[in-house]
Amino acid sequence: MTTPFPFTAVVGQDDLRLALLLNAVSPAVGGVLVRGEKGTAKSTAVRALSALLPEVAVVPGCRFSCDPASPDPTCPDGPHEAGSGGERPARMVELPVGASEDRLVGALDIERALAEGVKAFEPGLLADAHRGILYVDEVNLLHDHLVDLLLDAAAMGASYVEREGVSVRHAARFLLVGTMNPEEGELRPQLLDRFGLTVEVAASREPEQRVEVVRRRLAYDDDPAAFAARWAEEEAAVRQRIVAARRLLPQVRLGDGALRQIAATCAAFEVDGMRADIVMARTATALAAWAGRTEVLAEDVRQAALLALPHRRRRNPFDAPGLDEDKLDETLEEYSGEGDGEGDDDPGPDGPGGGGGQPAPDSGPGADGGSAAQPEAGEDGQPQASGAREQSAVRAAEPFRARVLSVPGIGEGAAGRRSRARTEHGRTTGARRPRGTLTKLHLAATVQAAAPHQRARGRSGPGLVIRRDDLRQAAREGREGNLVLFVVDASGSMAARQRMSAVKGAVLSLLLDAYQRRDKVGLVTFRGSAADVALPPTSSVDAAAARLESLPTGGRTPLAAGLLKAHEVLRVERLRDPARRALVVLVTDGRATGGPEPVAHAGRAARLFAAEGIASVVVDCESGPVRLGLAGQLAGELGGTAVTLDELRADSIAGLVRDVQGTSRRAA
């Protein structure tokens, strides 16, 4: 068995360690979401936590970890008699991003259920995680259908498996911990709100701290057992402190003054719903217990707000999480009063975690710590044509609700919300023989397949005699996510009459739509003498928004270069993800300059897309009383359709999807 990195040996990352310890003290806090750049010990810290958790009392032989003091009356392995049981270490169960639904919730043997009437159930990861930790690395990449199952289990404290009227239920209460790199995309708001606390982590910029990180990591890699032994005393001290804080927790008093501060803070930051108030109250109580106090202080409320509110005040994926600490202090001061413990200077007992709930500054996993830092988006750095003048970046206009663009036909890509696709979830459209494990039974087709063979199989009773060859899988149609590749003209002609602000606002609106529909996005820009991949295909729409915001304009219009660069991006992406279909959104006024025969060259490049049946939309940015209609001509070459900036949000383009599909079929 691999020796985990000791929790107390982690360098820095005070907020991360504190959030994890508070959940160890009070699982009702609701889990932790850890956001940060790669290589910041997110996973190391989470895995180290499980070794500090107290052992769990369980009913011997129960696969669902029932508590012997109060066993679940509906446990599939029950019924159990209340009484004494054994103990086992607390589990940390990892949910892989690519896991199947059956792996998460468990599998019911449909063949035995139909033929024998037996509920043969194999538990999944939710059963394994009951009364422990469920850890999801790269939680932002988790498929939507798994997210839905997690949300249901987190809301109800139970998991249900239902197949054609046969159902199994078992308890599933777990501490949900997720880690993610924001550059790879954001979480759905519903799942984001399910995490009690959130923490931003980044690598330390202090040389001495980085040296200590490397020193400890190398020592651990050389001899994990010996390294863990050197930290055994500190680990034992933290484990004992968690046990003591759990015992103290029921005695902690949350006074009316602290409650008023919590409510006022949530109202001041305009968070949605009441979950934030409840999480803050539980977190402040856990902070007091962790500090060895029975009274919640104003400092506990402040720390609880910093951990529980940043991810709940985001209004769209382009908002950076965070909290205005000056505003927080003003709110707490305004609502301070009798009974909130203000003025108590007792920081709590020393030791791992320090006073006021803060952990010691030198304990954290063997990767760096420090304050969170957001990477800056760079300029696209394109060379300019001789004599061309670059203009500074302009701010985007206010985004709006964009109309739906979709790819024609039926795909088989990743689950999403844009284009039609054959999926495991959605409406049933037919039946087929299962390829591999049966996941969605088509009952009528199965009965129809088995019916002609009942006499030959010697059927004598009322039940059907079912064979594996009779089983039919339900064929379903749902929606998929696509690769939306934005190709943006940033030349001097687009900068004229300040059109670029409106253009950026339109692209920002389409990016927001892509976020909601679970698409991957990419950004190609062209200006001066060449084209540039400003952002390779990614699930992070906020990264695309940042690149767009900093995009300067000026120079000539190498339209052909932009199209060829986009075609190359799509070619490479097809090799990486062949099932994901693409939608090209070309934002331009249709002009082409620079080099010999720029218009003809652009036309030849556009016809490459038409020849391969790539769905495309041209957003026509031409304005003024006299219009050349070049964008419309370009759309014809692409085999797509053209819309103006105004039409992107007007009811007049209700038939846009139909137009895109019709044009693409004619091109094919």
PDB file of N, CA and C in Angstrom, residues 88-124:
ATOM      1  N   ARG A  88     -13.513   0.553  10.945  1.00  0.00           N
ATOM      2  CA  ARG A  88     -12.577   0.549   9.823  1.00  0.00           C
ATOM      3  C   ARG A  88     -12.131   1.986   9.570  1.00  0.00           C
ATOM      4  N   PRO A  89     -10.988   2.174   8.900  1.00  0.00           N
ATOM      5  CA  PRO A  89     -10.553   3.537   8.577  1.00  0.00           C
ATOM      6  C   PRO A  89     -11.543   4.230   7.649  1.00  0.00           C
ATOM      7  N   ALA A  90     -11.649   5.537   7.775  1.00  0.00           N
ATOM      8  CA  ALA A  90     -12.497   6.320   6.875  1.00  0.00           C
ATOM      9  C   ALA A  90     -11.962   6.206   5.455  1.00  0.00           C
ATOM     10  N   ARG A  91     -12.869   6.084   4.502  1.00  0.00           N
ATOM     11  CA  ARG A  91     -12.460   5.890   3.114  1.00  0.00           C
ATOM     12  C   ARG A  91     -12.409   7.204   2.352  1.00  0.00           C
ATOM     13  N   MET A  92     -11.486   7.280   1.425  1.00  0.00           N
ATOM     14  CA  MET A  92     -11.527   8.320   0.415  1.00  0.00           C
ATOM     15  C   MET A  92     -11.665   7.625  -0.933  1.00  0.00           C
ATOM     16  N   VAL A  93     -12.804   7.829  -1.587  1.00  0.00           N
ATOM     17  CA  VAL A  93     -13.115   7.164  -2.848  1.00  0.00           C
ATOM     18  C   VAL A  93     -12.949   8.172  -3.975  1.00  0.00           C
ATOM     19  N   GLU A  94     -12.206   7.813  -4.995  1.00  0.00           N
ATOM     20  CA  GLU A  94     -11.982   8.707  -6.131  1.00  0.00           C
ATOM     21  C   GLU A  94     -12.935   8.367  -7.268  1.00  0.00           C
ATOM     22  N   LEU A  95     -13.592   9.396  -7.799  1.00  0.00           N
ATOM     23  CA  LEU A  95     -14.482   9.243  -8.943  1.00  0.00           C
ATOM     24  C   LEU A  95     -13.752   9.696 -10.198  1.00  0.00           C
ATOM     25  N   PRO A  96     -13.400   8.770 -11.087  1.00  0.00           N
ATOM     26  CA  PRO A  96     -12.727   9.173 -12.327  1.00  0.00           C
ATOM     27  C   PRO A  96     -13.668   9.996 -13.206  1.00  0.00           C
ATOM     28  N   VAL A  97     -13.109  10.960 -13.926  1.00  0.00           N
ATOM     29  CA  VAL A  97     -13.909  11.824 -14.790  1.00  0.00           C
ATOM     30  C   VAL A  97     -14.652  11.009 -15.843  1.00  0.00           C
ATOM     31  N   GLY A  98     -14.028   9.953 -16.345  1.00  0.00           N
ATOM     32  CA  GLY A  98     -14.638   9.161 -17.407  1.00  0.00           C
ATOM     33  C   GLY A  98     -15.431   7.970 -16.923  1.00  0.00           C
ATOM     34  N   ALA A  99     -15.818   7.944 -15.654  1.00  0.00           N
ATOM     35  CA  ALA A  99     -16.551   6.795 -15.112  1.00  0.00           C
ATOM     36  C   ALA A  99     -17.921   6.671 -15.762  1.00  0.00           C
ATOM     37  N   SER A 100     -18.433   5.447 -15.787  1.00  0.00           N
ATOM     38  CA  SER A 100     -19.774   5.206 -16.300  1.00  0.00           C
ATOM     39  C   SER A 100     -20.792   5.443 -15.196  1.00  0.00           C
ATOM     40  N   GLU A 101     -22.054   5.538 -15.592  1.00  0.00           N
ATOM     41  CA  GLU A 101     -23.127   5.709 -14.613  1.00  0.00           C
ATOM     42  C   GLU A 101     -23.194   4.510 -13.677  1.00  0.00           C
ATOM     43  N   ASP A 102     -23.045   3.295 -14.224  1.00  0.00           N
ATOM     44  CA  ASP A 102     -23.094   2.095 -13.390  1.00  0.00           C
ATOM     45  C   ASP A 102     -21.964   2.073 -12.369  1.00  0.00           C
ATOM     46  N   ARG A 103     -20.791   2.589 -12.764  1.00  0.00           N
ATOM     47  CA  ARG A 103     -19.663   2.602 -11.826  1.00  0.00           C
ATOM     48  C   ARG A 103     -19.943   3.554 -10.665  1.00  0.00           C
ATOM     49  N   LEU A 104     -20.675   4.617 -10.915  1.00  0.00           N
ATOM     50  CA  LEU A 104     -20.959   5.591  -9.864  1.00  0.00           C
ATOM     51  C   LEU A 104     -22.070   5.116  -8.939  1.00  0.00           C
ATOM     52  N   VAL A 105     -23.211   4.720  -9.481  1.00  0.00           N
ATOM     53  CA  VAL A 105     -24.367   4.404  -8.637  1.00  0.00           C
ATOM     54  C   VAL A 105     -24.534   2.918  -8.378  1.00  0.00           C
ATOM     55  N   GLY A 106     -23.835   2.074  -9.137  1.00  0.00           N
ATOM     56  CA  GLY A 106     -23.993   0.632  -8.985  1.00  0.00           C
ATOM     57  C   GLY A 106     -24.764   0.039 -10.150  1.00  0.00           C
ATOM     58  N   ALA A 107     -24.710  -1.251 -10.273  1.00  0.00           N
ATOM     59  CA  ALA A 107     -25.328  -1.940 -11.410  1.00  0.00           C
ATOM     60  C   ALA A 107     -26.347  -2.958 -10.920  1.00  0.00           C
ATOM     61  N   LEU A 108     -27.486  -2.962 -11.576  1.00  0.00           N
ATOM     62  CA  LEU A 108     -28.538  -3.934 -11.292  1.00  0.00           C
ATOM     63  C   LEU A 108     -28.565  -4.947 -12.429  1.00  0.00           C
ATOM     64  N   ASP A 109     -28.535  -6.229 -12.088  1.00  0.00           N
ATOM     65  CA  ASP A 109     -28.538  -7.281 -13.103  1.00  0.00           C
ATOM     66  C   ASP A 109     -29.959  -7.421 -13.661  1.00  0.00           C
ATOM     67  N   ILE A 110     -30.198  -6.782 -14.821  1.00  0.00           N
ATOM     68  CA  ILE A 110     -31.534  -6.765 -15.413  1.00  0.00           C
ATOM     69  C   ILE A 110     -31.974  -8.166 -15.836  1.00  0.00           C
ATOM     70  N   GLU A 111     -31.053  -8.961 -16.337  1.00  0.00           N
ATOM     71  CA  GLU A 111     -31.409 -10.311 -16.797  1.00  0.00           C
ATOM     72  C   GLU A 111     -31.953 -11.144 -15.649  1.00  0.00           C
ATOM     73  N   ARG A 112     -31.307 -11.112 -14.503  1.00  0.00           N
ATOM     74  CA  ARG A 112     -31.786 -11.881 -13.356  1.00  0.00           C
ATOM     75  C   ARG A 112     -33.070 -11.285 -12.782  1.00  0.00           C
ATOM     76  N   ALA A 113     -33.180  -9.952 -12.863  1.00  0.00           N
ATOM     77  CA  ALA A 113     -34.387  -9.308 -12.349  1.00  0.00           C
ATOM     78  C   ALA A 113     -35.614  -9.717 -13.156  1.00  0.00           C
ATOM     79  N   LEU A 114     -35.466  -9.801 -14.490  1.00  0.00           N
ATOM     80  CA  LEU A 114     -36.599 -10.183 -15.335  1.00  0.00           C
ATOM     81  C   LEU A 114     -36.896 -11.673 -15.255  1.00  0.00           C
ATOM     82  N   ALA A 115     -35.841 -12.489 -15.276  1.00  0.00           N
ATOM     83  CA  ALA A 115     -36.049 -13.931 -15.349  1.00  0.00           C
ATOM     84  C   ALA A 115     -36.331 -14.567 -13.991  1.00  0.00           C
ATOM     85  N   GLU A 116     -35.690 -14.036 -12.913  1.00  0.00           N
ATOM     86  CA  GLU A 116     -35.800 -14.676 -11.608  1.00  0.00           C
ATOM     87  C   GLU A 116     -36.479 -13.808 -10.568  1.00  0.00           C
ATOM     88  N   GLY A 117     -36.666 -12.509 -10.895  1.00  0.00           N
ATOM     89  CA  GLY A 117     -37.250 -11.606  -9.913  1.00  0.00           C
ATOM     90  C   GLY A 117     -36.324 -11.326  -8.753  1.00  0.00           C
ATOM     91  N   VAL A 118     -35.005 -11.416  -8.968  1.00  0.00           N
ATOM     92  CA  VAL A 118     -34.010 -11.223  -7.918  1.00  0.00           C
ATOM     93  C   VAL A 118     -33.336  -9.867  -8.103  1.00  0.00           C
ATOM     94  N   LYS A 119     -33.219  -9.092  -7.018  1.00  0.00           N
ATOM     95  CA  LYS A 119     -32.512  -7.813  -7.077  1.00  0.00           C
ATOM     96  C   LYS A 119     -31.027  -8.058  -6.822  1.00  0.00           C
ATOM     97  N   ALA A 120     -30.320  -8.463  -7.838  1.00  0.00           N
ATOM     98  CA  ALA A 120     -28.879  -8.682  -7.725  1.00  0.00           C
ATOM     99  C   ALA A 120     -28.188  -7.347  -7.993  1.00  0.00           C
ATOM    100  N   PHE A 121     -27.660  -6.715  -6.949  1.00  0.00           N
ATOM    101  CA  PHE A 121     -27.124  -5.355  -7.052  1.00  0.00           C
ATOM    102  C   PHE A 121     -25.657  -5.325  -6.673  1.00  0.00           C
ATOM    103  N   GLU A 122     -24.848  -4.715  -7.544  1.00  0.00           N
ATOM    104  CA  GLU A 122     -23.429  -4.515  -7.273  1.00  0.00           C
ATOM    105  C   GLU A 122     -23.219  -3.055  -6.924  1.00  0.00           C
ATOM    106  N   PRO A 123     -22.815  -2.732  -5.672  1.00  0.00           N
ATOM    107  CA  PRO A 123     -22.701  -1.325  -5.268  1.00  0.00           C
ATOM    108  C   PRO A 123     -21.668  -0.564  -6.106  1.00  0.00           C
ATOM    109  N   GLY A 124     -21.888   0.754  -6.211  1.00  0.00           N
ATOM    110  CA  GLY A 124     -20.979   1.631  -6.938  1.00  0.00           C
ATOM    111  C   GLY A 124     -20.165   2.501  -5.998  1.00  0.00           C
TER     112      GLY A 124
END
